[in-house]
Amino acid sequence: MQTALAVRTTVIKLLDIMVYVVVYFLSVLTLFAAIDFRLMLPLALWLVVYGVILYIILPRLQRVSEAQAGARAMMTGRIADSYTNITTVKLFSHARREAAYAREGMQDFLGTVHPQMRLVTWMETAVATNNTVMLLSVGSTA
């Protein structure tokens, strides 16, 4: 029942932010061009590099995130199943088997977490490097 409202709110917030960013960015580009055309070039190049970073990393991150969501659901299901049927589990199972079952679910989940964190680290590093290069280039053209 709350999905439609949540999706609507997310889309409206995203559109508000995008309009703000586009207006802000175009205003800065116009202001820089009015002051000195060379100031506009690093900012435009920064935007292109930022777009390339997103184009390369986001599809990979999406695939890894989907795999992680499935692994998280499986791990959560195993935990919920164990707690729900704890009486049956304790009657017919052994502690070693239960620990191995839980460990396997956690390892499957962590197998998806590490690639995701690696991609996030690459993206944050690339964006920080892009920002630093842009700031240094603006400082050197001024």
mmCIF file of C-alpha atoms in Angstrom, residues 24-44 134-135 138 141:
data_model
loop_
_atom_site.group_PDB
_atom_site.id
_atom_site.type_symbol
_atom_site.label_atom_id
_atom_site.label_comp_id
_atom_site.label_asym_id
_atom_site.label_seq_id
_atom_site.Cartn_x
_atom_site.Cartn_y
_atom_site.Cartn_z
ATOM 1 C CA TYR A 24 23.151 25.479 -10.849
ATOM 2 C CA PHE A 25 25.598 23.868 -13.269
ATOM 3 C CA LEU A 26 24.387 25.855 -16.279
ATOM 4 C CA SER A 27 24.507 29.063 -14.239
ATOM 5 C CA VAL A 28 28.088 28.383 -13.185
ATOM 6 C CA LEU A 29 29.075 27.552 -16.767
ATOM 7 C CA THR A 30 27.492 30.787 -17.993
ATOM 8 C CA LEU A 31 29.145 32.819 -15.245
ATOM 9 C CA PHE A 32 32.549 31.259 -15.958
ATOM 10 C CA ALA A 33 32.151 31.849 -19.684
ATOM 11 C CA ALA A 34 31.279 35.492 -19.033
ATOM 12 C CA ILE A 35 34.372 35.972 -16.852
ATOM 13 C CA ASP A 36 36.816 34.016 -18.985
ATOM 14 C CA PHE A 37 36.069 31.246 -21.458
ATOM 15 C CA ARG A 38 39.036 29.219 -20.181
ATOM 16 C CA LEU A 39 37.373 28.849 -16.763
ATOM 17 C CA MET A 40 34.481 27.007 -18.367
ATOM 18 C CA LEU A 41 36.658 24.314 -19.972
ATOM 19 C CA PRO A 42 37.753 22.469 -16.794
ATOM 20 C CA LEU A 43 34.168 22.391 -15.547
ATOM 21 C CA ALA A 44 32.881 21.007 -18.846
ATOM 22 C CA MET A 134 39.149 19.974 -11.726
ATOM 23 C CA LEU A 135 39.941 22.174 -8.737
ATOM 24 C CA VAL A 138 40.642 25.907 -12.300
ATOM 25 C CA THR A 141 43.875 28.821 -15.225
#
